[in-house]
PDB file of C-alpha atoms and ligand atoms in Angstrom:
ATOM      1  CA  MET A   1     -11.217   1.245  21.544  1.00 83.00           C
ATOM      2  CA  LYS A   2      -7.669   1.274  21.917  1.00 88.00           C
ATOM      3  CA  PRO A   3      -5.234   3.735  20.524  1.00 92.00           C
ATOM      4  CA  LEU A   4      -3.309   2.886  17.185  1.00 97.00           C
ATOM      5  CA  PHE A   5      -1.207   4.558  15.101  1.00 98.00           C
ATOM      6  CA  LEU A   6      -0.578   4.149  11.928  1.00 98.00           C
ATOM      7  CA  ALA A   7       2.960   5.076  10.459  1.00 98.00           C
ATOM      8  CA  THR A   8       1.759   7.304   7.869  1.00 98.00           C
ATOM      9  CA  SER A   9       1.852  10.384   6.346  1.00 96.00           C
ATOM     10  CA  ASN A  10      -0.150   9.887   3.363  1.00 96.00           C
ATOM     11  CA  PRO A  11      -3.746  10.427   3.758  1.00 97.00           C
ATOM     12  CA  HIS A  12      -5.002   8.303   1.213  1.00 97.00           C
ATOM     13  CA  LYS A  13      -3.377   5.587   2.544  1.00 98.00           C
ATOM     14  CA  LEU A  14      -5.151   6.519   6.214  1.00 98.00           C
ATOM     15  CA  ARG A  15      -7.956   6.968   4.878  1.00 98.00           C
ATOM     16  CA  GLU A  16      -7.751   2.894   3.057  1.00 98.00           C
ATOM     17  CA  ILE A  17      -6.792   1.506   5.925  1.00 98.00           C
ATOM     18  CA  GLN A  18      -9.812   3.254   7.482  1.00 98.00           C
ATOM     19  CA  GLU A  19     -11.953   1.570   4.917  1.00 98.00           C
ATOM     20  CA  ILE A  20      -9.517  -1.627   4.942  1.00 98.00           C
ATOM     21  CA  LEU A  21     -10.589  -2.016   9.387  1.00 98.00           C
ATOM     22  CA  GLU A  22     -14.064  -1.268   8.711  1.00 98.00           C
ATOM     23  CA  LEU A  23     -14.889  -4.299   5.699  1.00 98.00           C
ATOM     24  CA  LEU A  24     -12.868  -6.883   8.119  1.00 98.00           C
ATOM     25  CA  GLY A  25     -14.836  -5.870  10.552  1.00 97.00           C
ATOM     26  CA  LEU A  26     -11.958  -4.288  13.099  1.00 97.00           C
ATOM     27  CA  ALA A  27     -12.826  -1.182  13.381  1.00 95.00           C
ATOM     28  CA  HIS A  28     -14.663  -0.496  16.493  1.00 94.00           C
ATOM     29  CA  ALA A  29     -11.301  -2.598  17.736  1.00 94.00           C
ATOM     30  CA  PHE A  30      -9.370   0.468  17.300  1.00 92.00           C
ATOM     31  CA  ARG A  31      -9.226   4.362  16.588  1.00 95.00           C
ATOM     32  CA  LEU A  32      -6.796   4.319  14.268  1.00 97.00           C
ATOM     33  CA  GLN A  33      -4.627   7.426  13.993  1.00 97.00           C
ATOM     34  CA  ALA A  34      -1.950   8.598  11.601  1.00 98.00           C
ATOM     35  CA  ARG A  35       1.723   9.756  12.947  1.00 98.00           C
ATOM     36  CA  ALA A  36       3.699  11.066  10.352  1.00 97.00           C
ATOM     37  CA  PRO A  37       7.222   9.141  11.095  1.00 96.00           C
ATOM     38  CA  GLU A  38      10.430  11.708  11.008  1.00 93.00           C
ATOM     39  CA  VAL A  39      12.426   9.107   9.540  1.00 91.00           C
ATOM     40  CA  GLU A  40      14.186   8.857   5.523  1.00 90.00           C
ATOM     41  CA  GLU A  41      12.775   5.615   3.804  1.00 90.00           C
ATOM     42  CA  THR A  42      16.313   4.022   3.657  1.00 91.00           C
ATOM     43  CA  GLY A  43      15.972   0.187   3.725  1.00 94.00           C
ATOM     44  CA  VAL A  44      16.896  -2.185   1.148  1.00 95.00           C
ATOM     45  CA  THR A  45      13.032  -4.024   0.875  1.00 98.00           C
ATOM     46  CA  PHE A  46       9.594  -3.123   0.964  1.00 98.00           C
ATOM     47  CA  LEU A  47       9.762  -4.949   4.317  1.00 98.00           C
ATOM     48  CA  GLU A  48      12.458  -2.990   5.858  1.00 98.00           C
ATOM     49  CA  ASN A  49      10.580   0.322   4.777  1.00 97.00           C
ATOM     50  CA  ALA A  50       7.557  -0.700   6.652  1.00 98.00           C
ATOM     51  CA  TRP A  51       9.648  -1.778   9.761  1.00 98.00           C
ATOM     52  CA  ILE A  52      11.946   1.989  10.095  1.00 98.00           C
ATOM     53  CA  LYS A  53       8.679   3.625  10.076  1.00 98.00           C
ATOM     54  CA  ALA A  54       6.937   1.853  12.272  1.00 98.00           C
ATOM     55  CA  ARG A  55      10.028   1.988  15.184  1.00 98.00           C
ATOM     56  CA  GLN A  56      10.177   5.838  14.781  1.00 98.00           C
ATOM     57  CA  VAL A  57       6.354   6.060  15.903  1.00 98.00           C
ATOM     58  CA  TYR A  58       6.295   3.615  18.527  1.00 98.00           C
ATOM     59  CA  GLN A  59       9.945   5.006  20.323  1.00 97.00           C
ATOM     60  CA  ALA A  60       7.717   8.062  20.052  1.00 97.00           C
ATOM     61  CA  THR A  61       4.749   6.893  21.284  1.00 96.00           C
ATOM     62  CA  GLY A  62       5.270   3.989  23.226  1.00 96.00           C
ATOM     63  CA  ARG A  63       2.149   2.668  21.526  1.00 96.00           C
ATOM     64  CA  PRO A  64       0.644   0.193  19.616  1.00 97.00           C
ATOM     65  CA  VAL A  65       1.301   1.200  15.980  1.00 98.00           C
ATOM     66  CA  ILE A  66       1.052  -0.092  12.290  1.00 98.00           C
ATOM     67  CA  ALA A  67       2.419   0.189   9.243  1.00 98.00           C
ATOM     68  CA  GLU A  68       3.024  -0.772   5.706  1.00 98.00           C
ATOM     69  CA  ASP A  69       5.557  -0.202   2.413  1.00 98.00           C
ATOM     70  CA  THR A  70       4.291  -0.573  -0.788  1.00 98.00           C
ATOM     71  CA  GLY A  71       5.712  -0.580  -4.647  1.00 97.00           C
ATOM     72  CA  LEU A  72       4.594  -1.326  -7.980  1.00 98.00           C
ATOM     73  CA  VAL A  73       6.723  -4.240  -9.558  1.00 98.00           C
ATOM     74  CA  VAL A  74       6.813  -4.758 -13.433  1.00 98.00           C
ATOM     75  CA  GLU A  75       8.736  -7.564 -14.429  1.00 98.00           C
ATOM     76  CA  SER A  76       9.481  -6.418 -17.988  1.00 98.00           C
ATOM     77  CA  LEU A  77      11.368  -3.476 -16.283  1.00 98.00           C
ATOM     78  CA  ASP A  78      13.458  -5.788 -14.154  1.00 98.00           C
ATOM     79  CA  GLY A  79      10.792  -4.958 -11.346  1.00 98.00           C
ATOM     80  CA  ALA A  80      10.448  -1.481 -11.340  1.00 97.00           C
ATOM     81  CA  PRO A  81       9.583   1.415  -9.736  1.00 97.00           C
ATOM     82  CA  GLY A  82       9.582  -1.103  -7.440  1.00 96.00           C
ATOM     83  CA  LEU A  83      11.255  -0.054  -4.550  1.00 94.00           C
ATOM     84  CA  PHE A  84      11.858   3.496  -6.254  1.00 92.00           C
ATOM     85  CA  SER A  85       7.864   3.838  -6.860  1.00 94.00           C
ATOM     86  CA  ALA A  86       7.330   7.107  -5.008  1.00 92.00           C
ATOM     87  CA  ARG A  87      10.225   9.137  -6.476  1.00 92.00           C
ATOM     88  CA  PHE A  88      10.213   7.283  -9.773  1.00 93.00           C
ATOM     89  CA  ALA A  89      10.732  10.275 -11.853  1.00 93.00           C
ATOM     90  CA  GLY A  90      12.643  12.021  -9.214  1.00 88.00           C
ATOM     91  CA  SER A  91      10.179  13.740  -7.022  1.00 77.00           C
ATOM     92  CA  PRO A  92       8.138  11.399  -4.142  1.00 71.00           C
ATOM     93  CA  THR A  93       5.068  14.173  -4.406  1.00 73.00           C
ATOM     94  CA  ASP A  94       4.770  14.010  -8.552  1.00 84.00           C
ATOM     95  CA  HIS A  95       2.341  11.165  -8.975  1.00 88.00           C
ATOM     96  CA  ARG A  96       1.637  12.528 -12.186  1.00 91.00           C
ATOM     97  CA  GLN A  97       5.149  13.037 -13.479  1.00 94.00           C
ATOM     98  CA  ASN A  98       5.828   8.854 -11.864  1.00 94.00           C
ATOM     99  CA  LEU A  99       2.989   7.905 -14.026  1.00 94.00           C
ATOM    100  CA  ASN A 100       3.796   9.195 -17.120  1.00 96.00           C
ATOM    101  CA  LYS A 101       7.389   8.274 -17.033  1.00 96.00           C
ATOM    102  CA  LEU A 102       5.964   4.506 -16.654  1.00 97.00           C
ATOM    103  CA  LEU A 103       3.490   4.792 -19.522  1.00 98.00           C
ATOM    104  CA  ALA A 104       6.267   6.374 -21.595  1.00 97.00           C
ATOM    105  CA  LEU A 105       8.710   3.156 -20.984  1.00 98.00           C
ATOM    106  CA  LEU A 106       5.481   0.406 -21.768  1.00 98.00           C
ATOM    107  CA  GLN A 107       4.454   2.517 -25.397  1.00 97.00           C
ATOM    108  CA  GLY A 108       3.573   0.018 -28.027  1.00 97.00           C
ATOM    109  CA  ARG A 109       4.512  -2.790 -25.075  1.00 98.00           C
ATOM    110  CA  GLY A 110       1.513  -5.718 -25.714  1.00 97.00           C
ATOM    111  CA  GLU A 111       0.147  -7.541 -22.752  1.00 97.00           C
ATOM    112  CA  GLU A 112       3.085  -9.378 -21.835  1.00 98.00           C
ATOM    113  CA  ALA A 113       5.381  -6.725 -21.138  1.00 98.00           C
ATOM    114  CA  ARG A 114       2.358  -4.569 -19.443  1.00 98.00           C
ATOM    115  CA  ARG A 115       1.807  -7.370 -16.383  1.00 98.00           C
ATOM    116  CA  ALA A 116       2.257  -5.590 -12.905  1.00 98.00           C
ATOM    117  CA  ARG A 117       1.440  -5.701  -9.517  1.00 98.00           C
ATOM    118  CA  PHE A 118       0.998  -3.985  -6.300  1.00 98.00           C
ATOM    119  CA  VAL A 119       2.782  -5.787  -3.645  1.00 98.00           C
ATOM    120  CA  CYS A 120       2.689  -4.197  -0.283  1.00 98.00           C
ATOM    121  CA  TYR A 121       4.107  -5.531   3.259  1.00 98.00           C
ATOM    122  CA  ALA A 122       2.029  -4.903   7.075  1.00 98.00           C
ATOM    123  CA  VAL A 123       3.827  -4.259  10.221  1.00 98.00           C
ATOM    124  CA  TYR A 124       2.100  -4.354  13.761  1.00 98.00           C
ATOM    125  CA  LEU A 125       4.483  -3.486  16.700  1.00 98.00           C
ATOM    126  CA  ASP A 126       3.867  -3.220  20.577  1.00 97.00           C
ATOM    127  CA  ASP A 127       5.893  -4.490  23.979  1.00 95.00           C
ATOM    128  CA  GLU A 128       5.366  -7.773  22.761  1.00 95.00           C
ATOM    129  CA  ARG A 129       4.922  -8.755  19.407  1.00 97.00           C
ATOM    130  CA  ARG A 130       6.696  -7.758  15.580  1.00 98.00           C
ATOM    131  CA  VAL A 131       4.018  -9.240  12.934  1.00 98.00           C
ATOM    132  CA  TRP A 132       3.998  -8.611   9.452  1.00 98.00           C
ATOM    133  CA  ALA A 133       2.226  -9.894   6.764  1.00 98.00           C
ATOM    134  CA  ARG A 134       2.579  -9.406   3.025  1.00 98.00           C
ATOM    135  CA  GLY A 135      -0.501  -8.745  -0.199  1.00 98.00           C
ATOM    136  CA  GLU A 136      -0.463  -7.976  -3.558  1.00 98.00           C
ATOM    137  CA  VAL A 137      -2.614  -7.856  -6.398  1.00 98.00           C
ATOM    138  CA  GLN A 138      -1.961  -8.468 -10.585  1.00 98.00           C
ATOM    139  CA  GLY A 139      -2.541  -6.297 -12.719  1.00 98.00           C
ATOM    140  CA  LEU A 140      -2.172  -4.606 -16.132  1.00 98.00           C
ATOM    141  CA  ILE A 141      -0.564  -1.295 -16.700  1.00 98.00           C
ATOM    142  CA  ALA A 142      -2.836   0.445 -18.877  1.00 98.00           C
ATOM    143  CA  GLN A 143      -2.274   2.267 -21.954  1.00 97.00           C
ATOM    144  CA  GLU A 144      -3.359   5.680 -20.683  1.00 97.00           C
ATOM    145  CA  ALA A 145      -4.313   6.728 -17.250  1.00 97.00           C
ATOM    146  CA  ARG A 146      -8.295   6.171 -16.611  1.00 98.00           C
ATOM    147  CA  GLY A 147      -9.735   8.076 -13.820  1.00 98.00           C
ATOM    148  CA  ASN A 148      -9.100   9.761 -10.874  1.00 96.00           C
ATOM    149  CA  ARG A 149     -10.281   7.836  -7.852  1.00 97.00           C
ATOM    150  CA  GLY A 150      -7.086   6.611  -5.336  1.00 96.00           C
ATOM    151  CA  PHE A 151      -4.283   7.433  -5.425  1.00 96.00           C
ATOM    152  CA  GLY A 152      -0.521   7.357  -7.187  1.00 96.00           C
ATOM    153  CA  TYR A 153      -0.276   4.900  -9.846  1.00 97.00           C
ATOM    154  CA  ASP A 154      -4.102   3.706  -9.325  1.00 98.00           C
ATOM    155  CA  PRO A 155      -4.677   5.744 -12.887  1.00 98.00           C
ATOM    156  CA  ILE A 156      -2.375   3.674 -15.241  1.00 98.00           C
ATOM    157  CA  PHE A 157      -3.368   0.193 -13.113  1.00 98.00           C
ATOM    158  CA  LEU A 158      -5.735  -1.832 -14.564  1.00 98.00           C
ATOM    159  CA  TYR A 159      -7.598  -4.558 -12.829  1.00 98.00           C
ATOM    160  CA  PRO A 160      -8.860  -7.137 -14.705  1.00 98.00           C
ATOM    161  CA  PRO A 161     -11.463  -9.539 -13.109  1.00 98.00           C
ATOM    162  CA  LEU A 162     -13.271  -5.755 -13.373  1.00 98.00           C
ATOM    163  CA  GLY A 163     -12.050  -4.350 -16.330  1.00 98.00           C
ATOM    164  CA  ARG A 164     -11.482  -0.809 -14.794  1.00 98.00           C
ATOM    165  CA  THR A 165      -8.030   0.701 -13.683  1.00 98.00           C
ATOM    166  CA  PHE A 166      -8.251   1.044  -9.948  1.00 98.00           C
ATOM    167  CA  GLY A 167      -8.615   5.105 -10.190  1.00 98.00           C
ATOM    168  CA  GLU A 168     -12.110   4.609 -12.008  1.00 98.00           C
ATOM    169  CA  LEU A 169     -13.354   2.330  -9.151  1.00 98.00           C
ATOM    170  CA  ALA A 170     -15.005   3.223  -5.898  1.00 98.00           C
ATOM    171  CA  PRO A 171     -12.917   2.969  -2.610  1.00 98.00           C
ATOM    172  CA  VAL A 172     -14.931   0.309  -1.849  1.00 98.00           C
ATOM    173  CA  LEU A 173     -14.822  -1.874  -4.651  1.00 98.00           C
ATOM    174  CA  LYS A 174     -10.827  -0.698  -4.553  1.00 98.00           C
ATOM    175  CA  ASN A 175     -10.387  -1.768  -0.982  1.00 98.00           C
ATOM    176  CA  ARG A 176     -11.964  -5.213  -0.963  1.00 98.00           C
ATOM    177  CA  ARG A 177      -9.011  -6.187  -3.000  1.00 97.00           C
ATOM    178  CA  SER A 178      -6.495  -4.500  -2.874  1.00 98.00           C
ATOM    179  CA  HIS A 179      -3.008  -5.103  -1.987  1.00 98.00           C
ATOM    180  CA  ARG A 180      -3.465  -3.127   0.955  1.00 98.00           C
ATOM    181  CA  TYR A 181      -6.808  -4.986   1.624  1.00 98.00           C
ATOM    182  CA  HIS A 182      -4.724  -8.623   1.662  1.00 98.00           C
ATOM    183  CA  ALA A 183      -1.578  -7.228   3.608  1.00 98.00           C
ATOM    184  CA  PHE A 184      -3.825  -6.234   6.676  1.00 98.00           C
ATOM    185  CA  ARG A 185      -6.570  -8.984   6.793  1.00 98.00           C
ATOM    186  CA  ARG A 186      -3.613 -11.666   6.813  1.00 98.00           C
ATOM    187  CA  LEU A 187      -1.897  -9.185   9.259  1.00 98.00           C
ATOM    188  CA  PHE A 188      -4.751  -8.775  11.312  1.00 98.00           C
ATOM    189  CA  GLN A 189      -5.554 -13.077  11.163  1.00 98.00           C
ATOM    190  CA  LYS A 190      -1.771 -13.337  12.576  1.00 98.00           C
ATOM    191  CA  LEU A 191      -2.439 -11.157  15.459  1.00 97.00           C
ATOM    192  CA  GLY A 192      -4.782 -13.815  15.701  1.00 97.00           C
ATOM    193  CA  MET A 193      -8.023 -11.482  15.313  1.00 96.00           C
ATOM    194  CA  LEU A 194      -9.533 -13.018  12.729  1.00 97.00           C
ATOM    195  CA  PRO A 195     -10.140 -16.426  11.892  1.00 96.00           C
TER     196      PRO A 195
HETATM  197  P1  IMP B   1       5.083   4.329  -0.173  1.00 85.56           P
HETATM  198  O1  IMP B   1       4.951   3.089   0.172  1.00 85.56           O
HETATM  199  O2  IMP B   1       3.830   5.080   0.346  1.00 85.56           O
HETATM  200  O3  IMP B   1       6.303   4.306  -0.239  1.00 85.56           O
HETATM  201  O4  IMP B   1       4.923   4.682  -1.709  1.00 85.56           O
HETATM  202  C1  IMP B   1       5.699   4.806  -2.644  1.00 85.56           C
HETATM  203  C2  IMP B   1       4.568   4.532  -4.145  1.00 85.56           C
HETATM  204  O5  IMP B   1       3.297   4.035  -4.323  1.00 85.56           O
HETATM  205  C3  IMP B   1       4.515   6.188  -3.884  1.00 85.56           C
HETATM  206  O6  IMP B   1       4.364   6.322  -5.113  1.00 85.56           O
HETATM  207  C4  IMP B   1       2.588   6.242  -3.735  1.00 85.56           C
HETATM  208  O7  IMP B   1       1.660   7.006  -4.375  1.00 85.56           O
HETATM  209  C5  IMP B   1       2.545   4.956  -4.408  1.00 85.56           C
HETATM  210  N1  IMP B   1       1.638   4.098  -3.625  1.00 85.56           N
HETATM  211  C6  IMP B   1       1.159   3.214  -2.689  1.00 85.56           C
HETATM  212  N2  IMP B   1       0.224   2.283  -2.462  1.00 85.56           N
HETATM  213  C7  IMP B   1      -0.701   3.010  -3.364  1.00 85.56           C
HETATM  214  C8  IMP B   1      -1.853   2.517  -4.087  1.00 85.56           C
HETATM  215  O8  IMP B   1      -2.600   1.304  -3.011  1.00 85.56           O
HETATM  216  N3  IMP B   1      -2.322   2.726  -5.555  1.00 85.56           N
HETATM  217  C9  IMP B   1      -1.401   3.291  -6.138  1.00 85.56           C
HETATM  218  N4  IMP B   1      -0.282   4.388  -5.946  1.00 85.56           N
HETATM  219  C10 IMP B   1       0.081   3.955  -4.607  1.00 85.56           C
END
């Protein structure tokens, strides 16, 4: 199995991407290994941030690398939290504060204002190739947090086709529909590993 580095320090992302590889029938092709990128995410787009992480780990390992950058986008809030999803309420590690801030901003607002999407940019880098892909999933910001599965904003991201938040879904249900699933499926299609 070929080693494939995943440039992340987030164990949730490692677990999800490993499961996504399994769902795509690619788990046997790679030995996925997380490696924390030692860089600030200073890009002004999700894609740029994904490349920053991938490049650093590629330079450190000389091995094929995948990376991704994700954000939650609410149009009625001019795209916020967007690029600032991780530190929306100040601290990049306090997810509860981030989602409480979002709930407070949308308090009393109707469904139209609650429309939201997760956007994910996935990238692949090796000696010869530099490939990227985008995935997204549409939903609504819930009235209150529900469920303790997933991570980050999952408890307030209501996925209308299943009537539940991502925080309430079994991992495989999220991982088959998520922004991350779509981004990585397209990435591996572009790499010629999937039809
Ligand atoms: P980043 O891609 O690690 O920069 O993530 C930005 C922010 O979005 C962080 O607060 C993450 O916790 C959150 N986030 C990223 N992916 C997901 C997801 O799949 N579900 C919920 N929150 C996420």
